[in-house]
mmCIF file of C-alpha atoms and ligand atoms in Angstrom:
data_model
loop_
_atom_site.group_PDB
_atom_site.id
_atom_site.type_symbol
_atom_site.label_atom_id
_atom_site.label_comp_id
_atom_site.label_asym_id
_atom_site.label_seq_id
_atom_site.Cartn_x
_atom_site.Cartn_y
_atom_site.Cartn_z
ATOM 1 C CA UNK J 1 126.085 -15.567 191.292
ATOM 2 C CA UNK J 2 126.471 -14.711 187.670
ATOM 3 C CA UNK J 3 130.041 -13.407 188.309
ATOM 4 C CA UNK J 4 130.794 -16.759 190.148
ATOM 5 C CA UNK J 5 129.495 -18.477 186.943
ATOM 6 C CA UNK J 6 131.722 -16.564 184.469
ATOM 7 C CA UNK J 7 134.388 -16.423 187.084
ATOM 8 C CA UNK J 8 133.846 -20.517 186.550
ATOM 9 C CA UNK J 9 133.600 -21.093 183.029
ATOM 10 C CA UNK J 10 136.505 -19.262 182.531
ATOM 11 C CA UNK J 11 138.791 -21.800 185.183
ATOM 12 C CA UNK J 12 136.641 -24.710 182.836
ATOM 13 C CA UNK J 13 137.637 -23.316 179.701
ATOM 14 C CA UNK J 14 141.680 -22.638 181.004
ATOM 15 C CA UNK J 15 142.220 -26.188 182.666
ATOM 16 C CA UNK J 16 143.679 -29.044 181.102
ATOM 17 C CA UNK J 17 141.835 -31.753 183.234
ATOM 18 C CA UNK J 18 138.820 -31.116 184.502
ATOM 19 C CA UNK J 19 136.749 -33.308 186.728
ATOM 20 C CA UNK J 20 133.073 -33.736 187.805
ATOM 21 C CA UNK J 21 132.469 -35.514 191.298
ATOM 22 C CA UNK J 22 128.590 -35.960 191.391
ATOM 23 C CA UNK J 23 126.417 -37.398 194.315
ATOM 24 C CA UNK J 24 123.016 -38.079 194.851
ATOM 25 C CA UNK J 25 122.182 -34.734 194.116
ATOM 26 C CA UNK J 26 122.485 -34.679 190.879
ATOM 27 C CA UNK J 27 119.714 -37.280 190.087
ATOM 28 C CA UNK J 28 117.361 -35.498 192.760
ATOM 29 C CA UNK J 29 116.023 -33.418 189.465
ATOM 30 C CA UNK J 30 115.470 -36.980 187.620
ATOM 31 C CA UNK J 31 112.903 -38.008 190.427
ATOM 32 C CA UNK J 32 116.191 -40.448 192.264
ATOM 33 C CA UNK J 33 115.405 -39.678 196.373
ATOM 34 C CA UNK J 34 118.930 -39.053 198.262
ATOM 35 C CA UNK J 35 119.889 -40.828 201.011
ATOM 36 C CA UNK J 36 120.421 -37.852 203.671
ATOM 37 C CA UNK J 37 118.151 -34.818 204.398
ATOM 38 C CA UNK J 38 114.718 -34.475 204.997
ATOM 39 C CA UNK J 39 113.472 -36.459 201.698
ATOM 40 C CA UNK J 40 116.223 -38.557 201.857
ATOM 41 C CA UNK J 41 115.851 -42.596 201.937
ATOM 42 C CA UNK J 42 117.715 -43.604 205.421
ATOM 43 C CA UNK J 43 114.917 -41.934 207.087
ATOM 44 C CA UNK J 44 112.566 -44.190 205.633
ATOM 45 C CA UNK J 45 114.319 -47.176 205.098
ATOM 46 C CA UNK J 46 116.991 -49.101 207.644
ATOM 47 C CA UNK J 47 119.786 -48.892 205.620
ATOM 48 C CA UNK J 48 120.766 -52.164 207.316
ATOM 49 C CA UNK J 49 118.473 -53.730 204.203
ATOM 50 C CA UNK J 50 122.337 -52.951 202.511
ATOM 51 C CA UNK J 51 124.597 -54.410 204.715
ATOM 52 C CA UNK J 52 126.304 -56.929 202.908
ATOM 53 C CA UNK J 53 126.561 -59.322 205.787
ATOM 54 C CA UNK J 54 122.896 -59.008 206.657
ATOM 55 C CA UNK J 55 122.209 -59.759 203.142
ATOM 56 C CA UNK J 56 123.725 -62.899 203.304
ATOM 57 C CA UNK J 57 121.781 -64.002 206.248
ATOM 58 C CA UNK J 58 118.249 -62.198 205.133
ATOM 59 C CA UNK J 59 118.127 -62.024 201.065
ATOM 60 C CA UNK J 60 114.626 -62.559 200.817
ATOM 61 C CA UNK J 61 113.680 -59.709 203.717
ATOM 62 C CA UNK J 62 116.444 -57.852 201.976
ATOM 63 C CA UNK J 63 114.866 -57.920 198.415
ATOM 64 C CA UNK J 64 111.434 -56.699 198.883
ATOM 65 C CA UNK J 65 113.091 -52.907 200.152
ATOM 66 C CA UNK J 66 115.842 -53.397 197.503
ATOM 67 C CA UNK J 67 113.248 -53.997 194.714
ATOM 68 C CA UNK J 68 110.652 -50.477 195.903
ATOM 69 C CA UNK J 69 113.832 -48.691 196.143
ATOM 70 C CA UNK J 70 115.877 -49.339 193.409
ATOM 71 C CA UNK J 71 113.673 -50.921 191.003
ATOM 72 C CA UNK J 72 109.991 -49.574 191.505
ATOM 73 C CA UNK J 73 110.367 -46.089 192.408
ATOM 74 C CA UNK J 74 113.122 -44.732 189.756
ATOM 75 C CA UNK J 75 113.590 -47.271 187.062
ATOM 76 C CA UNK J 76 112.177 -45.029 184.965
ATOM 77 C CA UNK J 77 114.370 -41.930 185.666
ATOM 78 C CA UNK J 78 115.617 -40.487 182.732
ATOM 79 C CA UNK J 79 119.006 -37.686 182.706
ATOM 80 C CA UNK J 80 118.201 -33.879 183.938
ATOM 81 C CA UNK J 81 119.599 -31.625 182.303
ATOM 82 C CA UNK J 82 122.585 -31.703 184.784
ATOM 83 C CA UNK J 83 123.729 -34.853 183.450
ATOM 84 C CA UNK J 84 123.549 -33.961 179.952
ATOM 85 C CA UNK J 85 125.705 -30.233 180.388
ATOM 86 C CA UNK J 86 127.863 -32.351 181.713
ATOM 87 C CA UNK J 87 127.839 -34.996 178.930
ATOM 88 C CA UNK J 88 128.147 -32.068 176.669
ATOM 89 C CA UNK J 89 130.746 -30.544 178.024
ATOM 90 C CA UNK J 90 132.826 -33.618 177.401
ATOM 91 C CA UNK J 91 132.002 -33.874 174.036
ATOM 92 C CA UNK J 92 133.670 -30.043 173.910
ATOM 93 C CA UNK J 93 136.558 -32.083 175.680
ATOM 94 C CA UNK J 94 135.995 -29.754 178.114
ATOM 95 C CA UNK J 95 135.475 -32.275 180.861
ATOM 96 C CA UNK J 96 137.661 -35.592 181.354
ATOM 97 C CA UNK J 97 136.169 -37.755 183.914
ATOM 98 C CA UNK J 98 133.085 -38.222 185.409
ATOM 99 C CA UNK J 99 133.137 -40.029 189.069
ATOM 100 C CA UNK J 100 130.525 -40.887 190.272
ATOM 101 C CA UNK J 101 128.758 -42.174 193.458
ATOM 102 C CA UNK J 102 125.588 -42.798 192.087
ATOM 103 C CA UNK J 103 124.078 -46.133 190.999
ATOM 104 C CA UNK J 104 121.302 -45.011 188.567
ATOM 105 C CA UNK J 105 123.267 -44.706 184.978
ATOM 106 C CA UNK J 106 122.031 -41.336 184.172
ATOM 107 C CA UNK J 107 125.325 -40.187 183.066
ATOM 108 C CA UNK J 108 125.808 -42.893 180.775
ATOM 109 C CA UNK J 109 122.057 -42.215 179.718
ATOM 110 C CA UNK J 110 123.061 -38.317 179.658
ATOM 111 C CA UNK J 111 125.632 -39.613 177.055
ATOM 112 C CA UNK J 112 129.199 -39.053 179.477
ATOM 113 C CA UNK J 113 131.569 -41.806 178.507
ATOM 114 C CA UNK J 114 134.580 -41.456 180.356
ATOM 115 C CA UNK J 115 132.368 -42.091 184.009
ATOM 116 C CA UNK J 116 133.834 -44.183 186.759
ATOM 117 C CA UNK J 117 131.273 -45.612 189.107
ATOM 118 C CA UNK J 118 132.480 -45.358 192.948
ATOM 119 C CA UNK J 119 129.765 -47.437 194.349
ATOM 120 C CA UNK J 120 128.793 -49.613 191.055
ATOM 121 C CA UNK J 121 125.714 -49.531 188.924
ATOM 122 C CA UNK J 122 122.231 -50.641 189.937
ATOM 123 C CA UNK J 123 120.940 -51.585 185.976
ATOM 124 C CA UNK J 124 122.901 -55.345 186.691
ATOM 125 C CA UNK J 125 122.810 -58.254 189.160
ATOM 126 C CA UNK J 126 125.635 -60.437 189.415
ATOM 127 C CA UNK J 127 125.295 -64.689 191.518
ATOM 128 C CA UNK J 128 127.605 -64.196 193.698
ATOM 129 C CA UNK J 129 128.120 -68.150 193.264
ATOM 130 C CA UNK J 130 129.183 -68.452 189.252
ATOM 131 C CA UNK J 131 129.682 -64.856 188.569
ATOM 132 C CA UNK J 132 127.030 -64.743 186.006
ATOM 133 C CA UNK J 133 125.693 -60.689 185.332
ATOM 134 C CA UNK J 134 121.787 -60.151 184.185
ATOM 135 C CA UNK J 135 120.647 -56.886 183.441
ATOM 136 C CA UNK J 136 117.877 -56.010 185.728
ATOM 137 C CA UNK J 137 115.833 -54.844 182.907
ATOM 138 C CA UNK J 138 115.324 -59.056 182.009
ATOM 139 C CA UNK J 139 114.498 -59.420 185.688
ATOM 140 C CA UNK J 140 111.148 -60.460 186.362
ATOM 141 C CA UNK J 141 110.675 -58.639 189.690
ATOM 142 C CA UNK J 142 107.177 -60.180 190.467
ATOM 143 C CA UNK J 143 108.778 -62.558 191.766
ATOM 144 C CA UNK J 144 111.817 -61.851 194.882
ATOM 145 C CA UNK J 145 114.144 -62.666 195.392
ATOM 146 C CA UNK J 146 115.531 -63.159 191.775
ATOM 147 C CA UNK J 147 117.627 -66.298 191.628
ATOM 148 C CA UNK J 148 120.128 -67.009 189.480
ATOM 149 C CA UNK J 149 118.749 -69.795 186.574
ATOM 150 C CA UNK J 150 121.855 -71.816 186.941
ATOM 151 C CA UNK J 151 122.683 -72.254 190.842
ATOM 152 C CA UNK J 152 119.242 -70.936 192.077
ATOM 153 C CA UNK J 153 121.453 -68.485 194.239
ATOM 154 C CA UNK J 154 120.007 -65.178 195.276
ATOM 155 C CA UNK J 155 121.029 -62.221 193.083
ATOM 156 C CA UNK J 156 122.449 -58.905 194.667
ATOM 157 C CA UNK J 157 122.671 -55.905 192.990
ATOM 158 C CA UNK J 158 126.034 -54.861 191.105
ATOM 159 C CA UNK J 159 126.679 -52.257 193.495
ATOM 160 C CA UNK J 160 128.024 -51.803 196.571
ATOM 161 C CA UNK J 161 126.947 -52.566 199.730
ATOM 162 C CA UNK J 162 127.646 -51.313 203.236
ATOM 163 C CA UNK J 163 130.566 -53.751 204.248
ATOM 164 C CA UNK J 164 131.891 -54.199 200.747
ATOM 165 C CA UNK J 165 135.219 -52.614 198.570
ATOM 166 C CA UNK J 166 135.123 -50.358 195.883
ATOM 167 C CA UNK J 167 135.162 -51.625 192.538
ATOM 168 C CA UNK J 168 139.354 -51.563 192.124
ATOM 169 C CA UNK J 169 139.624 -50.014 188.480
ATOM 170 C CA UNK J 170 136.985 -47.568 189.308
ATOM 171 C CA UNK J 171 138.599 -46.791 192.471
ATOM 172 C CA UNK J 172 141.985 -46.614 190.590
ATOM 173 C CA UNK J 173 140.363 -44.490 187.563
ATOM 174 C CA UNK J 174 139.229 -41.789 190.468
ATOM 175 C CA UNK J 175 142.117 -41.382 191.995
ATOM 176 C CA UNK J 176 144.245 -41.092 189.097
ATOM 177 C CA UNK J 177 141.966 -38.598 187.756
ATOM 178 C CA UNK J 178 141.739 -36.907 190.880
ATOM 179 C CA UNK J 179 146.041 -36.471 190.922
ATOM 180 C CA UNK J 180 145.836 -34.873 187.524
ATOM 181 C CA UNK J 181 142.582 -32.603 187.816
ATOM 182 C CA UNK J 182 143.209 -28.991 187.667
ATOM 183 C CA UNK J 183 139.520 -27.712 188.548
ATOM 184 C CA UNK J 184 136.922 -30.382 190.297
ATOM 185 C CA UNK J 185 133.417 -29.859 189.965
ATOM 186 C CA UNK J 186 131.384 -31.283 193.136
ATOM 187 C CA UNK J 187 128.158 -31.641 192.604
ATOM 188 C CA UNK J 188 125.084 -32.560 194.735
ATOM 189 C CA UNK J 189 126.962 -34.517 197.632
ATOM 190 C CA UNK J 190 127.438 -34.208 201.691
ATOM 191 C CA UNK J 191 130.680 -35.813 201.639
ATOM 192 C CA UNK J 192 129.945 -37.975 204.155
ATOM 193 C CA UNK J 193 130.931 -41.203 202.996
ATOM 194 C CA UNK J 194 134.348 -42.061 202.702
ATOM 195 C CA UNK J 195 136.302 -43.332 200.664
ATOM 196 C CA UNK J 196 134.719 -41.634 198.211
ATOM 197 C CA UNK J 197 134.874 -38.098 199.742
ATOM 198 C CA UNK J 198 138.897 -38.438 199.886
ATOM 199 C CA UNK J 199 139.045 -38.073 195.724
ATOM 200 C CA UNK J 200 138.031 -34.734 196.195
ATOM 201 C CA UNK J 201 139.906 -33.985 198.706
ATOM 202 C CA UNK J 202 142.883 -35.573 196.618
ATOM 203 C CA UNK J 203 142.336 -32.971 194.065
ATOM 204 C CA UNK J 204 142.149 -30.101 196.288
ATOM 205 C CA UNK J 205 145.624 -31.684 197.739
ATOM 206 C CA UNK J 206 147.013 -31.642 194.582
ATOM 207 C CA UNK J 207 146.496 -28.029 193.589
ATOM 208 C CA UNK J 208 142.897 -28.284 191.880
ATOM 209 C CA UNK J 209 140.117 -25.497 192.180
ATOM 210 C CA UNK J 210 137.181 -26.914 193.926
ATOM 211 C CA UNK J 211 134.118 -25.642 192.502
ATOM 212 C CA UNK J 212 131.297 -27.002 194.718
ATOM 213 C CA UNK J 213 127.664 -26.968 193.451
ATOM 214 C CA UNK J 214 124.508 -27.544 195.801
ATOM 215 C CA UNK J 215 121.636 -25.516 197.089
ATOM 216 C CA UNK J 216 123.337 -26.448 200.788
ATOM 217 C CA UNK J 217 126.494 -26.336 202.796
ATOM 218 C CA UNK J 218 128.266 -29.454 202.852
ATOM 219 C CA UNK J 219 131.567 -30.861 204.538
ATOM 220 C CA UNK J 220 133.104 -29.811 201.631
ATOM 221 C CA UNK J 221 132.354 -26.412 201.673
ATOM 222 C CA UNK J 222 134.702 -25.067 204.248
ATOM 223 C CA UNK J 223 137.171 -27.781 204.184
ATOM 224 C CA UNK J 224 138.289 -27.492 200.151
ATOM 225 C CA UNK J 225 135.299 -25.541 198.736
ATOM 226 C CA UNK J 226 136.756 -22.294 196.693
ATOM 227 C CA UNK J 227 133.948 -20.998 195.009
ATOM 228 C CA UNK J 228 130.404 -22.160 195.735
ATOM 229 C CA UNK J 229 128.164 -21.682 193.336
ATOM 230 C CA UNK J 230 124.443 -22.352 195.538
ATOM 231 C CA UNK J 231 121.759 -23.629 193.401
ATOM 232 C CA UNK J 232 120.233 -27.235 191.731
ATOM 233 C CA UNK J 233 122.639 -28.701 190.017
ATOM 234 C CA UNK J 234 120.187 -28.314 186.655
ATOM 235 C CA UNK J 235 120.201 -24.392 187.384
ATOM 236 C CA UNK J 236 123.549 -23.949 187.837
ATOM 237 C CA UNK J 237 124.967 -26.162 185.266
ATOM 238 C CA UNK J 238 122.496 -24.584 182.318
ATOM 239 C CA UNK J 239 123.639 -21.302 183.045
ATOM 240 C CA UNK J 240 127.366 -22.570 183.123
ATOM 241 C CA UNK J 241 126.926 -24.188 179.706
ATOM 242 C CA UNK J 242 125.538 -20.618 178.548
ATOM 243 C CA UNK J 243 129.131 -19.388 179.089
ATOM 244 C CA UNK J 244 130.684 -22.585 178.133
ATOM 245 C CA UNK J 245 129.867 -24.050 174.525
HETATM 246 N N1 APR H 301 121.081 -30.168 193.075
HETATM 247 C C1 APR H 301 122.279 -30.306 193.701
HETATM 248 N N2 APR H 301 122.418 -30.826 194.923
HETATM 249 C C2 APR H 301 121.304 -31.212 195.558
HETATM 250 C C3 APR H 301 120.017 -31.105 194.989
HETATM 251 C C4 APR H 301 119.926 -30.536 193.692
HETATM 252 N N3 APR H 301 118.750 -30.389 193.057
HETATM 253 N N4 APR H 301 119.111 -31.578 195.878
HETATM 254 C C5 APR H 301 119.807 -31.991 196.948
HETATM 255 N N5 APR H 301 121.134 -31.767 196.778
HETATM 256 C C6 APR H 301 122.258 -32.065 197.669
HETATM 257 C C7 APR H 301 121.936 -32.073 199.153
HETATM 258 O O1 APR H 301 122.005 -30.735 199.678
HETATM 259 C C8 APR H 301 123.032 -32.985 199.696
HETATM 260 O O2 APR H 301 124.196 -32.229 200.009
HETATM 261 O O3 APR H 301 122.695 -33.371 197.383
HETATM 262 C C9 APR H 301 123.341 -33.918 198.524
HETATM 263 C C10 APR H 301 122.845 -35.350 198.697
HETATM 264 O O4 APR H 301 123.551 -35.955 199.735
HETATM 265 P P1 APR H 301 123.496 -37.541 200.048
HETATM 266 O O5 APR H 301 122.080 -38.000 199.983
HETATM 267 O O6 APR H 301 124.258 -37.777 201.286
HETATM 268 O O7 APR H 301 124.216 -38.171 198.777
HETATM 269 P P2 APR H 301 125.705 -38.605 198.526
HETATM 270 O O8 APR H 301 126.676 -37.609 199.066
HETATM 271 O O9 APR H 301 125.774 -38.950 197.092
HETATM 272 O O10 APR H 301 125.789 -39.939 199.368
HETATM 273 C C11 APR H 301 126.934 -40.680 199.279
HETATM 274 O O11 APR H 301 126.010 -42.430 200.607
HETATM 275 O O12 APR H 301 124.539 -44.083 201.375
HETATM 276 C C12 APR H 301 125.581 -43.770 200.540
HETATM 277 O O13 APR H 301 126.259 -45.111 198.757
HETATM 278 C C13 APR H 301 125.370 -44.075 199.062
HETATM 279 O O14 APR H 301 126.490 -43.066 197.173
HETATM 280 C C14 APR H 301 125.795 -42.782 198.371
HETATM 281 C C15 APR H 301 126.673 -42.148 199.398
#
């Protein structure tokens, strides 16, 4: 492992665009429950609760698993020290893009700036109706569903749901990053959703080094994997920053 480390920070330290892909995983440190695997929340909850066109029909029903899963069990999560090697290593510009698939903000929280959320962020609602955004932090959440003050229409959550695009500069940002990444960290994801599993796979396509980080085998890990380095994400990353700043 510690050869696979240096053998890392040494591809980190030679690129000229490097890229972090970051799943669930990642936030599993922080408290955040994934979605797949024996903990993970789709064996608990019916992810149908995030279908967008059930939604529409059911916002009420919807609301009271959207509020214990989003809102009650990890508003509180704070970065792990994943997220903030990470952050750090962009600060040493040795890290250009963060994409992400999570919802939670930890890597703005970590301190990352250049992040580009696949799926959307989970801190605002938007009314569908006049457009108007609230951070979920004003939210009274006593009370569900939260309606919007000016049309009384049900809030959703700014991110996405099953049924529903990508955010388009997001979507743009991660691609565009993925074309120009030399090495692409992967860290803490199955790859089983597309189409957010095809920007790695982009990079790999375009001549990047995949460096895959999880304490599992993923789809990834075969298919574009090159070195994988098998661990928590806040293991592995703390010992790469040892060789990196
Ligand atoms: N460190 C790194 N990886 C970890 C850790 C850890 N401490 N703990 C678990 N993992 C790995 C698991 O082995 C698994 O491969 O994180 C991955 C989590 O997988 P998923 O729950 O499927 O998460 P993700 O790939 O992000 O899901 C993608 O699915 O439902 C949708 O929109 C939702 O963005 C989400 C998308």
């Amino acid at each position: 492992m510690e050869l696979l480390i240096k053998e890392t920070a040494k591809l980190i330290k030679q690129s000229k665009f490097t890229i972090a892909f970051t799943g669930a995983g990642i936030s599993v440190e922080s408290g955040v429950p994934p979605f797949r695997g024996e903990h993970g929340l789709w064996n608990k909850y019916d992810p149908k609760v995030l279908d967008l066109g059930y939604f529409n029909e059911n916002g009420a029903e919807c609301w009271q698993y959207i509020r214990e899963i989003f809102y009650d069990f990890f508003a509180d999560a704070k970065p792990n020290k994943a997220h903030e090697v990470l952050a750090e290593m962009e600060k040493h510009t040795l890290l250009n893009a963060v994409i992400t698939q999570n919802i939670d903000n930890l890597h703005f929280e970590a301190g990352s700036r250049t992040v580009y959320e696949f799926h959307g962020n989970s801190k605002k609602l938007k009314c569908r109706k006049c457009g108007r955004i609230y951070e979920a932090a004003e939210i009274d959440m006593s009370t569900i569903p939260p309606l919007c003050i000016d049309d009384g229409e049900i809030l959703k959550p700014d991110f996405i749901f099953f049924g529903e695009g990508i955010p388009q500069e997001a979507y743009d940002n991660s691609f565009e990053a993925a074309e120009a990444a030399e090495v692409c960290l992967i860290i803490g994801s199955t790859g089983e959703v597309t189409p957010a599993s095809f920007v790695p796979r982009t990079a790999k396509q375009q001549g990047a080094t995949i460096i895959e980080i999880n304490p599992e085998e993923t789809l990834f890990t075969r298919q574009i994997t090159d070195i994988h380095l098998k661990g928590k994400a806040s293991d592995v990353l703390e010992k790469l920053a040892a060789h990196l700043f």
